[in-house]
PDB file of N, CA and C in Angstrom:
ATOM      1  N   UNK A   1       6.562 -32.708 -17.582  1.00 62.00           N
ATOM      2  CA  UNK A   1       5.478 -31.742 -17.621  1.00 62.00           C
ATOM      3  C   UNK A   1       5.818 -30.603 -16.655  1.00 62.00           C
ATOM      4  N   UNK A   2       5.519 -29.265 -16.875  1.00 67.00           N
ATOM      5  CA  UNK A   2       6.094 -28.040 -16.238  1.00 67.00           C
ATOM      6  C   UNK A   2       4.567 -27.565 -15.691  1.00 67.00           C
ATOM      7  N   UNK A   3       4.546 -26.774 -14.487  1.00 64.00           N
ATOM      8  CA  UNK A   3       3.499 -26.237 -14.042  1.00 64.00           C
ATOM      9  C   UNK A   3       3.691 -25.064 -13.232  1.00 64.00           C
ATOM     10  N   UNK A   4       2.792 -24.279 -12.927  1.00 68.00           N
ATOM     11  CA  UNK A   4       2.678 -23.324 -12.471  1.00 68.00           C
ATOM     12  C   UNK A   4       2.723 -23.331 -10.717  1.00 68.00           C
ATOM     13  N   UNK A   5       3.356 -23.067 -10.181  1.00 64.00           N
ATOM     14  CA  UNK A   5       2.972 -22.460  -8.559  1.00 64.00           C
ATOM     15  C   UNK A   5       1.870 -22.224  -8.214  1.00 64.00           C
ATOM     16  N   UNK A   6       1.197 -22.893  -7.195  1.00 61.00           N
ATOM     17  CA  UNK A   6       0.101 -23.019  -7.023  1.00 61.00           C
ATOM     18  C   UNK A   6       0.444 -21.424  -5.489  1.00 61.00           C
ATOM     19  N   UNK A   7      -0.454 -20.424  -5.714  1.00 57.00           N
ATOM     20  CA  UNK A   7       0.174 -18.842  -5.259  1.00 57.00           C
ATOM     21  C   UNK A   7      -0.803 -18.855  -3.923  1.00 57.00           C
ATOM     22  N   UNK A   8      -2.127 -19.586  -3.895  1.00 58.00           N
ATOM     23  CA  UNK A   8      -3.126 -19.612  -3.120  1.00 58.00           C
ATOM     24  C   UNK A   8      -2.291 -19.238  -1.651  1.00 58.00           C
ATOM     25  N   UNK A   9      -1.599 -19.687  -0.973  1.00 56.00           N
ATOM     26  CA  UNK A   9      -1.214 -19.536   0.142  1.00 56.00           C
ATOM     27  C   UNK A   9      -0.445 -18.191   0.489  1.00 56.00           C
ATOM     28  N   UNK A  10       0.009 -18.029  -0.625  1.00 55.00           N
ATOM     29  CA  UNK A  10       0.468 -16.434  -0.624  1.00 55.00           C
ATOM     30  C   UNK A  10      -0.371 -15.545  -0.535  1.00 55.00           C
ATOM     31  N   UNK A  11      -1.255 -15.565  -1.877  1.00 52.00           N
ATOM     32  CA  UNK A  11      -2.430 -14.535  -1.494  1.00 52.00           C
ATOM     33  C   UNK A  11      -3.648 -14.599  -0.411  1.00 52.00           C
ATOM     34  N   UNK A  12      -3.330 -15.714   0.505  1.00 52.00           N
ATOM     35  CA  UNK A  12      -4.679 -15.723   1.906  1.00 52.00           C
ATOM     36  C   UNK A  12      -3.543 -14.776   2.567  1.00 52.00           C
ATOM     37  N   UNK A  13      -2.285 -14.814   2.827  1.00 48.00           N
ATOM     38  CA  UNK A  13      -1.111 -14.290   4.115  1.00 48.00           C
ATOM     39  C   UNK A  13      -1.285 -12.602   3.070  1.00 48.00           C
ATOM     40  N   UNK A  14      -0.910 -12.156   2.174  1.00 51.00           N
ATOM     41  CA  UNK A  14      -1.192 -10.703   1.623  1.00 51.00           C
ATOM     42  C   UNK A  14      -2.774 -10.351   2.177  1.00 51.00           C
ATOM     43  N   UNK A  15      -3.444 -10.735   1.824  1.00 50.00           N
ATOM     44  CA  UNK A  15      -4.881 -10.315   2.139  1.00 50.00           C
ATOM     45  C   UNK A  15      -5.055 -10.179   3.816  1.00 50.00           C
ATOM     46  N   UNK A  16      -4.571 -11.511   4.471  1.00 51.00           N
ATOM     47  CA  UNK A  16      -4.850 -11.222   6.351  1.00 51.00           C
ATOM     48  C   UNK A  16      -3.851  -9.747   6.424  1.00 51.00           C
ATOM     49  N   UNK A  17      -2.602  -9.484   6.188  1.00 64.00           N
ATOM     50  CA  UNK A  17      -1.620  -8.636   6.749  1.00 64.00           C
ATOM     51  C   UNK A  17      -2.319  -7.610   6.544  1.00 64.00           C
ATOM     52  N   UNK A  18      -3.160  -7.237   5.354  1.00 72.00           N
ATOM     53  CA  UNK A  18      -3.366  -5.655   4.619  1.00 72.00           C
ATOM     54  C   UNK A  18      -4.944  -5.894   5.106  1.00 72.00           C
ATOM     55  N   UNK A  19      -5.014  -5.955   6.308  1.00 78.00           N
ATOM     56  CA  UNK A  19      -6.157  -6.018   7.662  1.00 78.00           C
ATOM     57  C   UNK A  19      -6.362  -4.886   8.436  1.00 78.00           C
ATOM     58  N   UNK A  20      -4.956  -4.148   8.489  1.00 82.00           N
ATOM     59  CA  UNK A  20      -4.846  -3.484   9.573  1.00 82.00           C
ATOM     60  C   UNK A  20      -5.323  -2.049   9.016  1.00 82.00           C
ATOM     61  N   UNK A  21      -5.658  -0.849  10.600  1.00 83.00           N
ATOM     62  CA  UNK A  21      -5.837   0.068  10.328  1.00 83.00           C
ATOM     63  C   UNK A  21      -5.184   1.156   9.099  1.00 83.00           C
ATOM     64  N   UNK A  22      -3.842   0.871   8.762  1.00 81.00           N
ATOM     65  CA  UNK A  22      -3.479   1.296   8.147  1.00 81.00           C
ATOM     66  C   UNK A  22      -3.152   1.108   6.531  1.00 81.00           C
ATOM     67  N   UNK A  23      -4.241  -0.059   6.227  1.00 84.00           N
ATOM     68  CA  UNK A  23      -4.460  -0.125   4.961  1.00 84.00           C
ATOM     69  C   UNK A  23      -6.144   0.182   4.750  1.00 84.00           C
ATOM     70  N   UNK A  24      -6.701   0.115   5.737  1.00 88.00           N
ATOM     71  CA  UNK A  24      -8.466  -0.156   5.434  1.00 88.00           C
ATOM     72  C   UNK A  24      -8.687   1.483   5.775  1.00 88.00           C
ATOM     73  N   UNK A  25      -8.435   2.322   6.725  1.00 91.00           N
ATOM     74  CA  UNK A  25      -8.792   3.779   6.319  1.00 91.00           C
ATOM     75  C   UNK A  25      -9.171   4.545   5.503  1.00 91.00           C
ATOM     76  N   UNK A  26      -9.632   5.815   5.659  1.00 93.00           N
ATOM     77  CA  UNK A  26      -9.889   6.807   4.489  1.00 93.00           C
ATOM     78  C   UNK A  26      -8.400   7.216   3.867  1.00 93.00           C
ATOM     79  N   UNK A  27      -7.855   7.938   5.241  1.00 94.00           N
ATOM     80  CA  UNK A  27      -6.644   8.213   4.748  1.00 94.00           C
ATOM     81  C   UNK A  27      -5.193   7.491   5.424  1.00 94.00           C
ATOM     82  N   UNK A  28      -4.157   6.919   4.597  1.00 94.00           N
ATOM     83  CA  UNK A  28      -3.108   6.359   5.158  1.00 94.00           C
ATOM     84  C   UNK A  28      -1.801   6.730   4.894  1.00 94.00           C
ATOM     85  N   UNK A  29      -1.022   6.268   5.985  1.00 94.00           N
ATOM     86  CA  UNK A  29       0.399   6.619   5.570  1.00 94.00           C
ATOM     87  C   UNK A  29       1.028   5.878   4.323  1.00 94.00           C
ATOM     88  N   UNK A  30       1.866   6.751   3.670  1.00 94.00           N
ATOM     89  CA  UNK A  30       2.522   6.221   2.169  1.00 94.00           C
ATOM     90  C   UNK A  30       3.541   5.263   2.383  1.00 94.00           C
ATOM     91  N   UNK A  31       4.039   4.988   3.911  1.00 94.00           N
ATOM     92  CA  UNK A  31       4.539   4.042   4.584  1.00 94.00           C
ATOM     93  C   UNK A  31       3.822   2.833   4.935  1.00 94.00           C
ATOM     94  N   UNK A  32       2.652   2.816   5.267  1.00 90.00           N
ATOM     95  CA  UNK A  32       1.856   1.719   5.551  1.00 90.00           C
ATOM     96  C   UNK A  32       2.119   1.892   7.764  1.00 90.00           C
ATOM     97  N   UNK A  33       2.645   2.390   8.040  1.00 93.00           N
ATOM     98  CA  UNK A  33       3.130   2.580   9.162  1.00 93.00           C
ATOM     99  C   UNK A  33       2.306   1.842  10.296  1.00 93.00           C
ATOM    100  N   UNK A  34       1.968   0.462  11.236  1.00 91.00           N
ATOM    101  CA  UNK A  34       1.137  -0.114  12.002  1.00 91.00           C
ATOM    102  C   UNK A  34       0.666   1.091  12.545  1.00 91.00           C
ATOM    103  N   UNK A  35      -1.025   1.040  12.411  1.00 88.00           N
ATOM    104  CA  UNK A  35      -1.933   1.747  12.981  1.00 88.00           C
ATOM    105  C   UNK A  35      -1.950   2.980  12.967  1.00 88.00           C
ATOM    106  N   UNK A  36      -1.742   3.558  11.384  1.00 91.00           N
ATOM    107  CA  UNK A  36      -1.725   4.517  10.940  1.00 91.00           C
ATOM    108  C   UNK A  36      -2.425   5.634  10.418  1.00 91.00           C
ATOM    109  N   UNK A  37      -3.375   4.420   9.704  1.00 91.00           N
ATOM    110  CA  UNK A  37      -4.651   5.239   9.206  1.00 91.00           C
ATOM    111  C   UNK A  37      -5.845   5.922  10.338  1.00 91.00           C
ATOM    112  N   UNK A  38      -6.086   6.825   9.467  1.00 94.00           N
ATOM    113  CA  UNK A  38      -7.272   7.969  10.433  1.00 94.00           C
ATOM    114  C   UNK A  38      -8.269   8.104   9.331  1.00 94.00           C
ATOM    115  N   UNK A  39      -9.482   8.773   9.734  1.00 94.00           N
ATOM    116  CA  UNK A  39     -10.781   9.139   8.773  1.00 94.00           C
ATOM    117  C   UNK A  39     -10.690  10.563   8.257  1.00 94.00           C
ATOM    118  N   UNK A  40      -9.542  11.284   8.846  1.00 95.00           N
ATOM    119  CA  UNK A  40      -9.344  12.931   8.373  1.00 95.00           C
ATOM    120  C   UNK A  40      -7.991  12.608   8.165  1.00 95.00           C
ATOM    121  N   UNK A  41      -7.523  13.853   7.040  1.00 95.00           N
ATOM    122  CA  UNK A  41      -6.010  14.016   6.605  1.00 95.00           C
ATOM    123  C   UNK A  41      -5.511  14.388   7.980  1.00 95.00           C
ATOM    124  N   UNK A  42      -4.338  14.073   7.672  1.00 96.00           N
ATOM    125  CA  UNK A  42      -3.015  14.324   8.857  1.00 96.00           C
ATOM    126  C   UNK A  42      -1.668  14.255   8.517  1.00 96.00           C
ATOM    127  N   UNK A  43      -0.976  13.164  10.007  1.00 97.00           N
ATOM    128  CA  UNK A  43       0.257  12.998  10.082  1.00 97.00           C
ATOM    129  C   UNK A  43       0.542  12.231  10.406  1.00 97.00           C
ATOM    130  N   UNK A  44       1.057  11.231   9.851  1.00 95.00           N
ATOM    131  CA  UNK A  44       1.104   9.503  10.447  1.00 95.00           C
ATOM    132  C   UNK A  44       2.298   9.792  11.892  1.00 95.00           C
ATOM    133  N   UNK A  45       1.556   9.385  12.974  1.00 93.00           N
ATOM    134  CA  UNK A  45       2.608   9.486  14.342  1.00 93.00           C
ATOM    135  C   UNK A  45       3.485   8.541  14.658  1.00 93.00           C
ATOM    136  N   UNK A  46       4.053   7.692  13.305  1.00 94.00           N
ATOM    137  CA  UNK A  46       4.840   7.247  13.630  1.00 94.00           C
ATOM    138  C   UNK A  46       6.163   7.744  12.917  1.00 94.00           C
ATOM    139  N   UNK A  47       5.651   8.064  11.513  1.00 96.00           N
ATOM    140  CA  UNK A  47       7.163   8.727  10.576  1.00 96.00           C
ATOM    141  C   UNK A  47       6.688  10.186  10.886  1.00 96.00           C
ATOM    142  N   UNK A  48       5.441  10.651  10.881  1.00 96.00           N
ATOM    143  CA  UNK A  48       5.602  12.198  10.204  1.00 96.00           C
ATOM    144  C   UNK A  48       5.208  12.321   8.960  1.00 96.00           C
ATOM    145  N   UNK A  49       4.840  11.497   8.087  1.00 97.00           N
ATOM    146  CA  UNK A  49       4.469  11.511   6.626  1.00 97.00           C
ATOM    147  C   UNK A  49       3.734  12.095   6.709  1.00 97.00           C
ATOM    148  N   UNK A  50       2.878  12.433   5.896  1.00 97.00           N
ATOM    149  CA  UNK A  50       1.308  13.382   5.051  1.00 97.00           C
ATOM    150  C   UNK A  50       0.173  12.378   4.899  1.00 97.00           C
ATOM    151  N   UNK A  51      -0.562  11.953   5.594  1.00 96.00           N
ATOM    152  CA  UNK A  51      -1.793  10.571   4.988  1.00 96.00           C
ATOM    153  C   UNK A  51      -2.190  11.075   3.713  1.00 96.00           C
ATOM    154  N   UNK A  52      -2.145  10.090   2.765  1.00 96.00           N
ATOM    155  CA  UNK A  52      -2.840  10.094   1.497  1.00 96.00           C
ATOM    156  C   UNK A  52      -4.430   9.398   1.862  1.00 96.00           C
ATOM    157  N   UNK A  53      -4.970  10.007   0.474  1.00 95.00           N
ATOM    158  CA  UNK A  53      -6.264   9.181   0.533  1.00 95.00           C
ATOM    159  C   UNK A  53      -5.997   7.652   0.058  1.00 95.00           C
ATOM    160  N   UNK A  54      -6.803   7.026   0.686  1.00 92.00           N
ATOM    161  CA  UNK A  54      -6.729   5.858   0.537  1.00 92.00           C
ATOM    162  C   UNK A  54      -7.729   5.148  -0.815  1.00 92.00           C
ATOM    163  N   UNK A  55      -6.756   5.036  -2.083  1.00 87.00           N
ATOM    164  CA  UNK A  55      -7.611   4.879  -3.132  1.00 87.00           C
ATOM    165  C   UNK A  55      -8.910   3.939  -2.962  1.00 87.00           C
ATOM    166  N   UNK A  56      -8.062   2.852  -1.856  1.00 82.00           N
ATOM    167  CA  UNK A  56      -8.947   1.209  -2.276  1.00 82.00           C
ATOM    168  C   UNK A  56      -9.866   1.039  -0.951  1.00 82.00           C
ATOM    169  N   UNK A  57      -9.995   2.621  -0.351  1.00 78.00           N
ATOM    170  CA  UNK A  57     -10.918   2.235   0.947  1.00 78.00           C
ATOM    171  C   UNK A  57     -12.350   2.118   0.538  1.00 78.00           C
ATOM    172  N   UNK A  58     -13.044   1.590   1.211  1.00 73.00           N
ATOM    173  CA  UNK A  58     -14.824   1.152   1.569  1.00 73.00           C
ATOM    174  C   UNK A  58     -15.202   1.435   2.686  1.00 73.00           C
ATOM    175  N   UNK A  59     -16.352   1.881   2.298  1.00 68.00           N
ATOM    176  CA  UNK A  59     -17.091   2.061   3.301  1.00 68.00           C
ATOM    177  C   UNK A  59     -18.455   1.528   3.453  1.00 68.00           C
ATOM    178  N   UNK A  60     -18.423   0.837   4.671  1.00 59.00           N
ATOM    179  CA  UNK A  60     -19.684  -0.038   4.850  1.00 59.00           C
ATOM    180  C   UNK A  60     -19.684  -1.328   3.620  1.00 59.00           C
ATOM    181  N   UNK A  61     -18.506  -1.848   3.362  1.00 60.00           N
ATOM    182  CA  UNK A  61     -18.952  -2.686   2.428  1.00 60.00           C
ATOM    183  C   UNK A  61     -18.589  -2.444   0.953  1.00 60.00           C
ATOM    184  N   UNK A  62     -18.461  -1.420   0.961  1.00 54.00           N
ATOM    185  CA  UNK A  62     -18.733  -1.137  -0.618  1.00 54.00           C
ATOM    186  C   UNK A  62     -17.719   0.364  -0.897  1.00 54.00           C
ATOM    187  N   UNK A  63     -17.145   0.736  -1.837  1.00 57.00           N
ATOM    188  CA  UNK A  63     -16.875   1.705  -2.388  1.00 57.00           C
ATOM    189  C   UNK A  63     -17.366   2.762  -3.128  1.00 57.00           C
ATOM    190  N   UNK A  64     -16.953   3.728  -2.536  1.00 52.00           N
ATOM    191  CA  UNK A  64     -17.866   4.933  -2.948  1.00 52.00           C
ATOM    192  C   UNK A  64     -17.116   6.001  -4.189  1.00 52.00           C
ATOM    193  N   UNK A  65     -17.924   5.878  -5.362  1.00 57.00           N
ATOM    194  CA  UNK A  65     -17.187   6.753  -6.090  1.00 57.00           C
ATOM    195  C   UNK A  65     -17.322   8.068  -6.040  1.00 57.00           C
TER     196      UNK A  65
END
């Protein structure tokens, strides 16, 4: 009998990592760069990149279209 990979442990360790400031912001680096994200466009101070908006941010809970 053949079965599937049970992935659960993978996706709790993806979900804790993408915690940090620089995924939960308005706007973030296209690098992901530790402690990157800010609430106004900029310049990520660690590469120099351009912050994008952050498609998958929330606020207060919830997403705002």
């Amino acid at each position: 009998m053949v079965s599937c990979k049970d992935n659960k442990a993978e996706t709790k360790t993806e979900t804790t990592e993408k915690q940090g400031k620089e995924y939960t912001s308005v706007y973030v680096c296209p690098m992901h760069c530790k402690d990157s994200g800010s609430d106004k466009e900029g310049k990520c101070d660690t590469c120099g990149m351009t912050l994008v908006k952050n498609e998958d941010h929330k606020a207060n809970g919830h997403k705002h279209e």
